[in-house]
mmCIF file of C-alpha atoms and ligand atoms in Angstrom:
data_model
loop_
_atom_site.group_PDB
_atom_site.id
_atom_site.type_symbol
_atom_site.label_atom_id
_atom_site.label_comp_id
_atom_site.label_asym_id
_atom_site.label_seq_id
_atom_site.Cartn_x
_atom_site.Cartn_y
_atom_site.Cartn_z
ATOM 1 C CA MET A 1 -172.927 28.974 -44.445
ATOM 2 C CA ASN A 2 -170.930 30.846 -41.860
ATOM 3 C CA LYS A 3 -172.197 33.964 -40.163
ATOM 4 C CA PHE A 4 -169.908 36.235 -42.089
ATOM 5 C CA ALA A 5 -171.336 34.932 -45.329
ATOM 6 C CA THR A 6 -174.814 35.424 -43.956
ATOM 7 C CA LYS A 7 -174.034 38.956 -43.016
ATOM 8 C CA LEU A 8 -172.576 39.687 -46.415
ATOM 9 C CA ALA A 9 -175.576 38.177 -48.110
ATOM 10 C CA LEU A 10 -177.836 40.463 -46.153
ATOM 11 C CA SER A 11 -175.763 43.507 -46.842
ATOM 12 C CA ALA A 12 -176.930 46.003 -49.397
ATOM 13 C CA SER A 13 -173.380 47.287 -49.708
ATOM 14 C CA THR A 14 -171.847 43.946 -50.582
ATOM 15 C CA VAL A 15 -171.613 44.662 -54.260
ATOM 16 C CA PHE A 16 -170.073 48.016 -53.582
ATOM 17 C CA ALA A 17 -167.532 46.571 -51.177
ATOM 18 C CA PHE A 18 -166.398 43.944 -53.631
ATOM 19 C CA SER A 19 -166.367 46.243 -56.594
ATOM 20 C CA MET A 20 -163.917 48.424 -54.735
ATOM 21 C CA MET A 21 -161.554 45.550 -54.184
ATOM 22 C CA SER A 22 -160.609 45.476 -57.818
ATOM 23 C CA SER A 23 -158.920 48.822 -57.407
ATOM 24 C CA LEU A 24 -156.881 47.662 -54.427
ATOM 25 C CA PRO A 25 -153.292 46.492 -54.770
ATOM 26 C CA ALA A 26 -152.782 43.006 -56.093
ATOM 27 C CA THR A 27 -150.045 42.088 -53.662
ATOM 28 C CA ALA A 28 -149.634 42.638 -49.955
ATOM 29 C CA GLN A 29 -146.128 43.955 -50.489
ATOM 30 C CA ASP A 30 -147.538 47.048 -52.116
ATOM 31 C CA TYR A 31 -147.644 48.870 -48.793
ATOM 32 C CA SER A 32 -147.865 52.448 -49.995
ATOM 33 C CA ALA A 33 -150.910 51.577 -52.024
ATOM 34 C CA TRP A 34 -152.555 49.883 -49.055
ATOM 35 C CA ASP A 35 -151.945 52.922 -46.907
ATOM 36 C CA ASN A 36 -153.914 54.988 -49.380
ATOM 37 C CA ALA A 37 -156.557 52.434 -50.110
ATOM 38 C CA ASN A 38 -159.426 54.271 -48.475
ATOM 39 C CA GLN A 39 -161.956 54.494 -51.280
ATOM 40 C CA ASN A 40 -164.370 56.293 -48.995
ATOM 41 C CA ALA A 41 -162.274 59.298 -48.209
ATOM 42 C CA SER A 42 -165.344 61.411 -47.575
ATOM 43 C CA PHE A 43 -165.565 59.537 -44.282
ATOM 44 C CA LYS A 44 -162.913 59.147 -41.625
ATOM 45 C CA ARG A 45 -163.528 55.985 -39.684
ATOM 46 C CA CYS A 46 -162.728 57.138 -36.190
ATOM 47 C CA GLY A 47 -161.630 60.231 -34.327
ATOM 48 C CA THR A 48 -160.770 58.541 -31.057
ATOM 49 C CA ARG A 49 -157.480 60.010 -29.940
ATOM 50 C CA ASP A 50 -154.307 57.990 -29.619
ATOM 51 C CA LEU A 51 -153.347 57.154 -26.079
ATOM 52 C CA SER A 52 -150.180 58.497 -24.520
ATOM 53 C CA GLU A 53 -147.377 56.143 -23.512
ATOM 54 C CA ARG A 54 -148.341 56.704 -19.894
ATOM 55 C CA GLU A 55 -151.968 55.763 -20.515
ATOM 56 C CA ILE A 56 -151.001 52.676 -22.463
ATOM 57 C CA GLY A 57 -148.739 51.789 -19.554
ATOM 58 C CA MET A 58 -151.657 52.067 -17.120
ATOM 59 C CA ILE A 59 -153.832 49.855 -19.255
ATOM 60 C CA GLU A 60 -151.133 47.275 -19.850
ATOM 61 C CA ALA A 61 -150.400 47.157 -16.119
ATOM 62 C CA ALA A 62 -154.055 46.436 -15.366
ATOM 63 C CA VAL A 63 -154.197 43.690 -17.966
ATOM 64 C CA GLN A 64 -150.908 42.138 -16.873
ATOM 65 C CA LYS A 65 -151.943 42.187 -13.227
ATOM 66 C CA ARG A 66 -155.051 40.197 -13.985
ATOM 67 C CA ILE A 67 -153.137 37.718 -16.099
ATOM 68 C CA ASN A 68 -150.708 37.236 -13.252
ATOM 69 C CA ASN A 69 -153.572 36.685 -10.858
ATOM 70 C CA ALA A 70 -155.301 34.196 -13.080
ATOM 71 C CA LYS A 71 -155.461 30.654 -11.851
ATOM 72 C CA LYS A 72 -153.378 29.312 -14.642
ATOM 73 C CA PRO A 73 -150.961 32.003 -15.704
ATOM 74 C CA ASP A 74 -149.625 29.893 -18.517
ATOM 75 C CA HIS A 75 -147.488 32.352 -20.408
ATOM 76 C CA ALA A 76 -145.564 29.667 -22.179
ATOM 77 C CA GLY A 77 -146.976 30.434 -25.551
ATOM 78 C CA GLY A 78 -146.395 34.167 -25.566
ATOM 79 C CA GLY A 79 -142.973 34.235 -27.086
ATOM 80 C CA GLY A 80 -141.680 36.025 -30.045
ATOM 81 C CA GLY A 81 -142.394 39.504 -31.093
ATOM 82 C CA GLY A 82 -141.308 42.158 -28.716
ATOM 83 C CA ASN A 83 -143.668 43.698 -26.232
ATOM 84 C CA GLY A 84 -146.821 42.943 -28.097
ATOM 85 C CA GLY A 85 -147.685 39.434 -28.915
ATOM 86 C CA GLY A 86 -147.267 37.701 -25.609
ATOM 87 C CA GLY A 87 -150.102 39.524 -23.934
ATOM 88 C CA ASP A 88 -153.504 38.590 -22.785
ATOM 89 C CA GLY A 89 -154.306 35.671 -24.978
ATOM 90 C CA GLY A 90 -152.548 33.418 -22.493
ATOM 91 C CA GLY A 91 -153.843 31.381 -19.633
ATOM 92 C CA GLY A 92 -156.007 34.176 -18.262
ATOM 93 C CA ASP A 93 -158.583 34.053 -21.011
ATOM 94 C CA ASP A 94 -160.667 31.498 -19.191
ATOM 95 C CA THR A 95 -161.367 34.004 -16.433
ATOM 96 C CA THR A 96 -163.350 36.366 -18.644
ATOM 97 C CA ARG A 97 -166.799 36.763 -17.135
ATOM 98 C CA PRO A 98 -169.545 34.741 -18.843
ATOM 99 C CA ALA A 99 -171.291 36.002 -21.931
ATOM 100 C CA GLY A 100 -173.955 38.616 -21.361
ATOM 101 C CA THR A 101 -173.409 38.972 -17.624
ATOM 102 C CA VAL A 102 -172.087 42.539 -17.627
ATOM 103 C CA VAL A 103 -174.950 44.839 -18.552
ATOM 104 C CA PHE A 104 -174.318 48.537 -18.970
ATOM 105 C CA ASP A 105 -177.204 50.959 -18.666
ATOM 106 C CA THR A 106 -177.263 53.088 -21.803
ATOM 107 C CA TYR A 107 -178.581 56.576 -22.521
ATOM 108 C CA PHE A 108 -178.931 57.446 -26.196
ATOM 109 C CA HIS A 109 -178.966 61.194 -26.869
ATOM 110 C CA VAL A 110 -180.308 62.214 -30.292
ATOM 111 C CA MET A 111 -179.865 65.814 -31.350
ATOM 112 C CA CYS A 112 -182.869 67.759 -32.719
ATOM 113 C CA ASP A 113 -183.472 71.433 -33.463
ATOM 114 C CA ASP A 114 -184.689 73.896 -30.863
ATOM 115 C CA ASN A 115 -188.292 72.966 -31.592
ATOM 116 C CA GLY A 116 -187.718 69.252 -31.286
ATOM 117 C CA ASN A 117 -187.918 68.747 -35.043
ATOM 118 C CA ASN A 118 -185.383 67.427 -37.549
ATOM 119 C CA CYS A 119 -184.070 64.894 -35.078
ATOM 120 C CA ARG A 120 -180.956 63.162 -36.369
ATOM 121 C CA ASN A 121 -182.411 59.696 -35.651
ATOM 122 C CA THR A 122 -185.800 58.126 -35.041
ATOM 123 C CA GLN A 123 -186.611 55.834 -32.144
ATOM 124 C CA ALA A 124 -186.684 52.926 -34.602
ATOM 125 C CA GLU A 125 -183.137 53.758 -35.709
ATOM 126 C CA VAL A 126 -181.970 53.962 -32.115
ATOM 127 C CA ASP A 127 -183.519 50.569 -31.425
ATOM 128 C CA ALA A 128 -181.853 49.121 -34.521
ATOM 129 C CA GLN A 129 -178.486 50.515 -33.431
ATOM 130 C CA MET A 130 -178.873 48.993 -29.974
ATOM 131 C CA ALA A 131 -179.738 45.647 -31.528
ATOM 132 C CA VAL A 132 -176.616 45.715 -33.700
ATOM 133 C CA LEU A 133 -174.489 46.680 -30.707
ATOM 134 C CA ASN A 134 -175.835 43.904 -28.516
ATOM 135 C CA ASN A 135 -175.620 41.326 -31.272
ATOM 136 C CA ALA A 136 -171.997 42.216 -32.006
ATOM 137 C CA PHE A 137 -170.900 41.952 -28.371
ATOM 138 C CA ALA A 138 -172.904 38.739 -27.959
ATOM 139 C CA GLY A 139 -170.973 37.133 -30.801
ATOM 140 C CA GLY A 140 -174.093 37.014 -32.916
ATOM 141 C CA THR A 141 -172.258 37.942 -36.104
ATOM 142 C CA GLY A 142 -169.533 35.357 -35.679
ATOM 143 C CA GLY A 143 -167.019 36.607 -33.121
ATOM 144 C CA THR A 144 -166.519 35.871 -29.456
ATOM 145 C CA ALA A 145 -169.497 36.118 -27.126
ATOM 146 C CA THR A 146 -168.215 38.845 -24.809
ATOM 147 C CA PRO A 147 -169.508 39.471 -21.273
ATOM 148 C CA PHE A 148 -171.107 42.732 -22.382
ATOM 149 C CA ALA A 149 -174.677 43.758 -23.056
ATOM 150 C CA PHE A 150 -176.287 47.179 -23.217
ATOM 151 C CA ASN A 151 -179.646 48.062 -21.749
ATOM 152 C CA LEU A 152 -181.291 51.127 -23.300
ATOM 153 C CA VAL A 153 -182.703 53.035 -20.344
ATOM 154 C CA GLN A 154 -183.772 56.119 -22.234
ATOM 155 C CA THR A 155 -183.664 57.765 -25.628
ATOM 156 C CA ASN A 156 -183.260 61.476 -25.118
ATOM 157 C CA PHE A 157 -184.399 63.649 -28.034
ATOM 158 C CA VAL A 158 -182.506 66.867 -27.392
ATOM 159 C CA LYS A 159 -183.876 70.279 -28.433
ATOM 160 C CA LYS A 160 -180.728 72.193 -29.312
ATOM 161 C CA THR A 161 -180.039 73.480 -32.812
ATOM 162 C CA ASP A 162 -176.490 74.408 -31.822
ATOM 163 C CA TRP A 163 -175.620 70.732 -31.372
ATOM 164 C CA LEU A 164 -176.971 69.470 -34.700
ATOM 165 C CA THR A 165 -173.354 69.393 -35.895
ATOM 166 C CA ILE A 166 -170.453 68.794 -33.519
ATOM 167 C CA SER A 167 -166.666 68.948 -33.881
ATOM 168 C CA SER A 168 -164.414 66.754 -31.810
ATOM 169 C CA GLY A 169 -162.980 68.732 -28.915
ATOM 170 C CA SER A 170 -165.217 71.745 -29.545
ATOM 171 C CA SER A 171 -166.975 73.878 -26.969
ATOM 172 C CA GLN A 172 -170.245 72.461 -28.341
ATOM 173 C CA GLU A 173 -169.115 68.934 -27.526
ATOM 174 C CA THR A 174 -168.223 69.984 -24.003
ATOM 175 C CA ALA A 175 -171.540 71.790 -23.520
ATOM 176 C CA MET A 176 -173.538 68.908 -25.007
ATOM 177 C CA LYS A 177 -171.968 66.272 -22.818
ATOM 178 C CA SER A 178 -171.888 68.404 -19.682
ATOM 179 C CA THR A 179 -175.603 69.066 -20.051
ATOM 180 C CA LEU A 180 -176.747 65.622 -21.063
ATOM 181 C CA ARG A 181 -174.512 62.968 -19.527
ATOM 182 C CA GLN A 182 -176.215 60.493 -17.204
ATOM 183 C CA GLY A 183 -174.942 57.980 -14.689
ATOM 184 C CA ASP A 184 -171.457 56.996 -13.601
ATOM 185 C CA ALA A 185 -168.390 55.228 -15.016
ATOM 186 C CA ALA A 186 -170.485 52.153 -15.736
ATOM 187 C CA THR A 187 -173.125 54.055 -17.705
ATOM 188 C CA LEU A 188 -172.817 54.231 -21.471
ATOM 189 C CA ASN A 189 -173.837 57.543 -23.013
ATOM 190 C CA ILE A 190 -174.159 57.628 -26.809
ATOM 191 C CA TYR A 191 -174.522 60.974 -28.569
ATOM 192 C CA SER A 192 -175.880 60.931 -32.112
ATOM 193 C CA THR A 193 -175.637 63.933 -34.389
ATOM 194 C CA ASN A 194 -173.908 65.228 -37.519
ATOM 195 C CA LEU A 195 -170.121 65.335 -37.170
ATOM 196 C CA ASP A 196 -167.677 67.798 -38.694
ATOM 197 C CA GLY A 197 -164.735 66.661 -40.768
ATOM 198 C CA GLY A 198 -166.302 63.514 -42.154
ATOM 199 C CA LEU A 199 -165.801 61.622 -38.903
ATOM 200 C CA LEU A 200 -167.949 58.590 -38.184
ATOM 201 C CA GLY A 201 -167.415 58.753 -34.454
ATOM 202 C CA TRP A 202 -165.125 58.970 -31.468
ATOM 203 C CA ALA A 203 -164.985 57.670 -27.926
ATOM 204 C CA THR A 204 -163.245 58.068 -24.603
ATOM 205 C CA PHE A 205 -161.281 55.280 -22.914
ATOM 206 C CA PRO A 206 -162.101 53.830 -19.493
ATOM 207 C CA THR A 207 -158.904 55.348 -18.140
ATOM 208 C CA ASP A 208 -160.144 58.834 -19.125
ATOM 209 C CA TYR A 209 -163.125 58.728 -16.811
ATOM 210 C CA ALA A 210 -161.479 59.701 -13.531
ATOM 211 C CA SER A 211 -159.957 62.901 -14.885
ATOM 212 C CA ASN A 212 -162.953 64.021 -16.943
ATOM 213 C CA PRO A 213 -166.145 62.121 -16.153
ATOM 214 C CA LEU A 214 -168.444 64.484 -18.039
ATOM 215 C CA ARG A 215 -166.584 63.881 -21.295
ATOM 216 C CA ASP A 216 -167.001 60.107 -21.002
ATOM 217 C CA GLY A 217 -168.970 58.401 -23.740
ATOM 218 C CA VAL A 218 -169.380 57.663 -27.423
ATOM 219 C CA VAL A 219 -170.234 60.100 -30.211
ATOM 220 C CA ILE A 220 -171.497 58.706 -33.517
ATOM 221 C CA LEU A 221 -172.482 60.093 -36.872
ATOM 222 C CA ALA A 222 -176.263 59.767 -36.876
ATOM 223 C CA GLU A 223 -176.293 58.401 -40.425
ATOM 224 C CA SER A 224 -173.975 55.516 -39.450
ATOM 225 C CA VAL A 225 -176.868 53.706 -37.785
ATOM 226 C CA PRO A 226 -178.434 50.721 -39.588
ATOM 227 C CA GLY A 227 -180.142 51.978 -42.730
ATOM 228 C CA GLY A 228 -178.495 55.406 -42.567
ATOM 229 C CA THR A 229 -177.014 57.232 -45.530
ATOM 230 C CA ALA A 230 -173.329 56.821 -44.630
ATOM 231 C CA ALA A 231 -172.711 53.795 -46.864
ATOM 232 C CA PRO A 232 -170.618 51.696 -46.620
ATOM 233 C CA TYR A 233 -170.585 52.603 -42.939
ATOM 234 C CA ASN A 234 -174.299 52.367 -42.337
ATOM 235 C CA GLU A 235 -174.872 49.040 -40.628
ATOM 236 C CA GLY A 236 -174.274 50.286 -37.103
ATOM 237 C CA ASP A 237 -170.708 49.088 -36.658
ATOM 238 C CA THR A 238 -169.415 52.575 -35.954
ATOM 239 C CA GLY A 239 -171.345 52.286 -32.717
ATOM 240 C CA THR A 240 -169.838 48.873 -32.076
ATOM 241 C CA HIS A 241 -166.293 50.073 -32.832
ATOM 242 C CA GLU A 242 -166.589 53.132 -30.609
ATOM 243 C CA VAL A 243 -168.060 51.169 -27.721
ATOM 244 C CA GLY A 244 -165.046 48.874 -28.151
ATOM 245 C CA HIS A 245 -162.841 51.882 -27.384
ATOM 246 C CA TRP A 246 -165.108 52.847 -24.486
ATOM 247 C CA LEU A 247 -164.346 49.416 -23.036
ATOM 248 C CA GLY A 248 -160.613 49.918 -23.550
ATOM 249 C CA LEU A 249 -159.878 48.298 -26.907
ATOM 250 C CA TYR A 250 -157.317 49.799 -29.254
ATOM 251 C CA HIS A 251 -157.321 49.814 -33.018
ATOM 252 C CA THR A 252 -155.963 46.583 -34.462
ATOM 253 C CA PHE A 253 -153.196 48.624 -36.112
ATOM 254 C CA GLN A 254 -152.342 50.703 -33.017
ATOM 255 C CA SER A 255 -148.720 49.562 -32.756
ATOM 256 C CA GLY A 256 -148.323 48.486 -36.351
ATOM 257 C CA CYS A 257 -146.369 45.289 -36.823
ATOM 258 C CA GLN A 258 -144.958 45.566 -33.275
ATOM 259 C CA GLY A 259 -147.915 43.856 -31.690
ATOM 260 C CA GLY A 260 -150.886 45.593 -33.305
ATOM 261 C CA ASP A 261 -153.400 46.143 -30.538
ATOM 262 C CA LEU A 262 -151.385 44.247 -27.899
ATOM 263 C CA VAL A 263 -153.961 41.453 -27.974
ATOM 264 C CA ALA A 264 -152.358 38.107 -28.673
ATOM 265 C CA ASP A 265 -155.099 36.590 -30.790
ATOM 266 C CA THR A 266 -155.612 39.455 -33.207
ATOM 267 C CA ALA A 267 -152.970 39.506 -35.914
ATOM 268 C CA ALA A 268 -150.799 42.605 -36.126
ATOM 269 C CA GLU A 269 -151.217 44.864 -39.113
ATOM 270 C CA ARG A 270 -149.133 47.698 -40.397
ATOM 271 C CA SER A 271 -151.891 50.214 -41.058
ATOM 272 C CA PRO A 272 -155.684 50.506 -41.154
ATOM 273 C CA ALA A 273 -157.510 48.367 -43.697
ATOM 274 C CA TYR A 274 -160.316 49.876 -45.758
ATOM 275 C CA GLY A 275 -162.998 48.286 -47.869
ATOM 276 C CA CYS A 276 -162.726 44.533 -47.367
ATOM 277 C CA PRO A 277 -159.287 43.508 -48.647
ATOM 278 C CA VAL A 278 -159.443 39.743 -48.209
ATOM 279 C CA GLY A 279 -155.979 38.225 -47.828
ATOM 280 C CA ARG A 280 -154.284 41.493 -46.900
ATOM 281 C CA ASP A 281 -151.102 40.702 -44.979
ATOM 282 C CA THR A 282 -149.009 43.738 -44.098
ATOM 283 C CA CYS A 283 -146.884 42.141 -41.357
ATOM 284 C CA LYS A 284 -145.068 39.109 -42.617
ATOM 285 C CA LYS A 285 -144.753 37.491 -39.206
ATOM 286 C CA GLY A 286 -146.306 34.121 -38.694
ATOM 287 C CA GLY A 287 -148.233 34.167 -41.912
ATOM 288 C CA GLU A 288 -151.468 35.355 -40.360
ATOM 289 C CA PRO A 289 -153.471 37.724 -42.522
ATOM 290 C CA ASP A 290 -154.508 41.131 -41.208
ATOM 291 C CA PRO A 291 -157.529 41.272 -38.871
ATOM 292 C CA ILE A 292 -159.795 42.912 -41.448
ATOM 293 C CA TYR A 293 -162.913 41.263 -40.022
ATOM 294 C CA ASN A 294 -162.303 42.722 -36.575
ATOM 295 C CA PHE A 295 -164.597 45.476 -35.293
ATOM 296 C CA MET A 296 -161.524 47.503 -34.259
ATOM 297 C CA ASP A 297 -160.144 47.830 -37.800
ATOM 298 C CA TYR A 298 -161.314 50.458 -40.347
ATOM 299 C CA THR A 299 -162.986 48.187 -42.891
ATOM 300 C CA ASP A 300 -166.521 48.541 -44.221
ATOM 301 C CA ASP A 301 -169.386 47.618 -41.915
ATOM 302 C CA SER A 302 -170.248 44.674 -44.163
ATOM 303 C CA CYS A 303 -166.699 43.350 -43.682
ATOM 304 C CA MET A 304 -166.215 43.568 -39.900
ATOM 305 C CA PHE A 305 -167.973 41.032 -37.744
ATOM 306 C CA GLU A 306 -165.895 39.912 -34.764
ATOM 307 C CA PHE A 307 -164.230 40.523 -31.461
ATOM 308 C CA THR A 308 -161.697 37.923 -30.291
ATOM 309 C CA ASN A 309 -161.302 36.096 -26.982
ATOM 310 C CA GLY A 310 -158.289 38.242 -26.190
ATOM 311 C CA GLN A 311 -160.235 41.438 -26.797
ATOM 312 C CA ALA A 312 -163.080 40.193 -24.590
ATOM 313 C CA PHE A 313 -160.599 39.418 -21.812
ATOM 314 C CA ARG A 314 -158.915 42.800 -22.129
ATOM 315 C CA ALA A 315 -162.194 44.734 -22.130
ATOM 316 C CA ASP A 316 -163.446 42.661 -19.220
ATOM 317 C CA THR A 317 -160.298 43.338 -17.232
ATOM 318 C CA LEU A 318 -160.464 47.087 -17.821
ATOM 319 C CA SER A 319 -164.178 47.147 -17.065
ATOM 320 C CA LEU A 320 -163.618 45.430 -13.746
ATOM 321 C CA GLN A 321 -161.207 48.165 -12.805
ATOM 322 C CA TYR A 322 -162.622 51.270 -14.475
ATOM 323 C CA ARG A 323 -166.278 50.648 -15.364
ATOM 324 C CA LYS A 324 -167.910 49.681 -12.113
HETATM 325 ZN ZN1 ZN B 1 -161.479 53.821 -33.501
#
């Protein structure tokens, strides 16, 4: 039994996820239907902003520089599709730091009311979220064992009624982070509260830190933690996805069929996938199905279970430059 099957078997939302599939399009060519296939429209997977061309250029330059510096810059296999596919899956992958050797101190800020009551999460939920996060980045659910681990230094139960619900980009977000943020560029700050607009979370990229260090971090919907009420997004993978952004990973559909997330070993896809549409194939290049099991797609928590070697290399490269 593979780990994905194990995870599905353990998932309370499995039946729900599969029951939704029957309403999804029967063929991958039915693109318009796929684009509107979000059966959970009360939630929006991720509010992380799209990067500008300039920012993408900075990130790509950092990745390319490391590839070029790798011992065996074997780019022979890159080939093919435009500016995307030939990227960091090449000979540089073997220089990714060993699994579990890059440990980020983590501060977990849980919003409560002014009296310290009605906290959005319990300590047990915070611990469960940290366990899911560490397991995902360790490859424990089936993907690559990345270099990254996260050490919970402190859970901060915050007495502030005004921050019990936050909008992305609001003055409350600015005040919350400015007041609470701990550490430096290599310190992960997670803020857990209720989020406006149905968002599950958002994050800042490593390249954002220099210009706005106080904004750096990850915001998650409190009920997205393991056992929360935000089914089918309540197994803690919102946290995993957003920390992926915090380490510099794009969405798998970022550039559509022109290279997806610019990582060579994740298949490109035309648009976000929702639910768990097994066999979905929106880019007809190379016959590889869409990366629906990847943590950086929009599928249900019970569906996503992996980072790839190329993603680990990319995140490692950006961390070496921006998260130290
Ligand atoms: Zn995202």
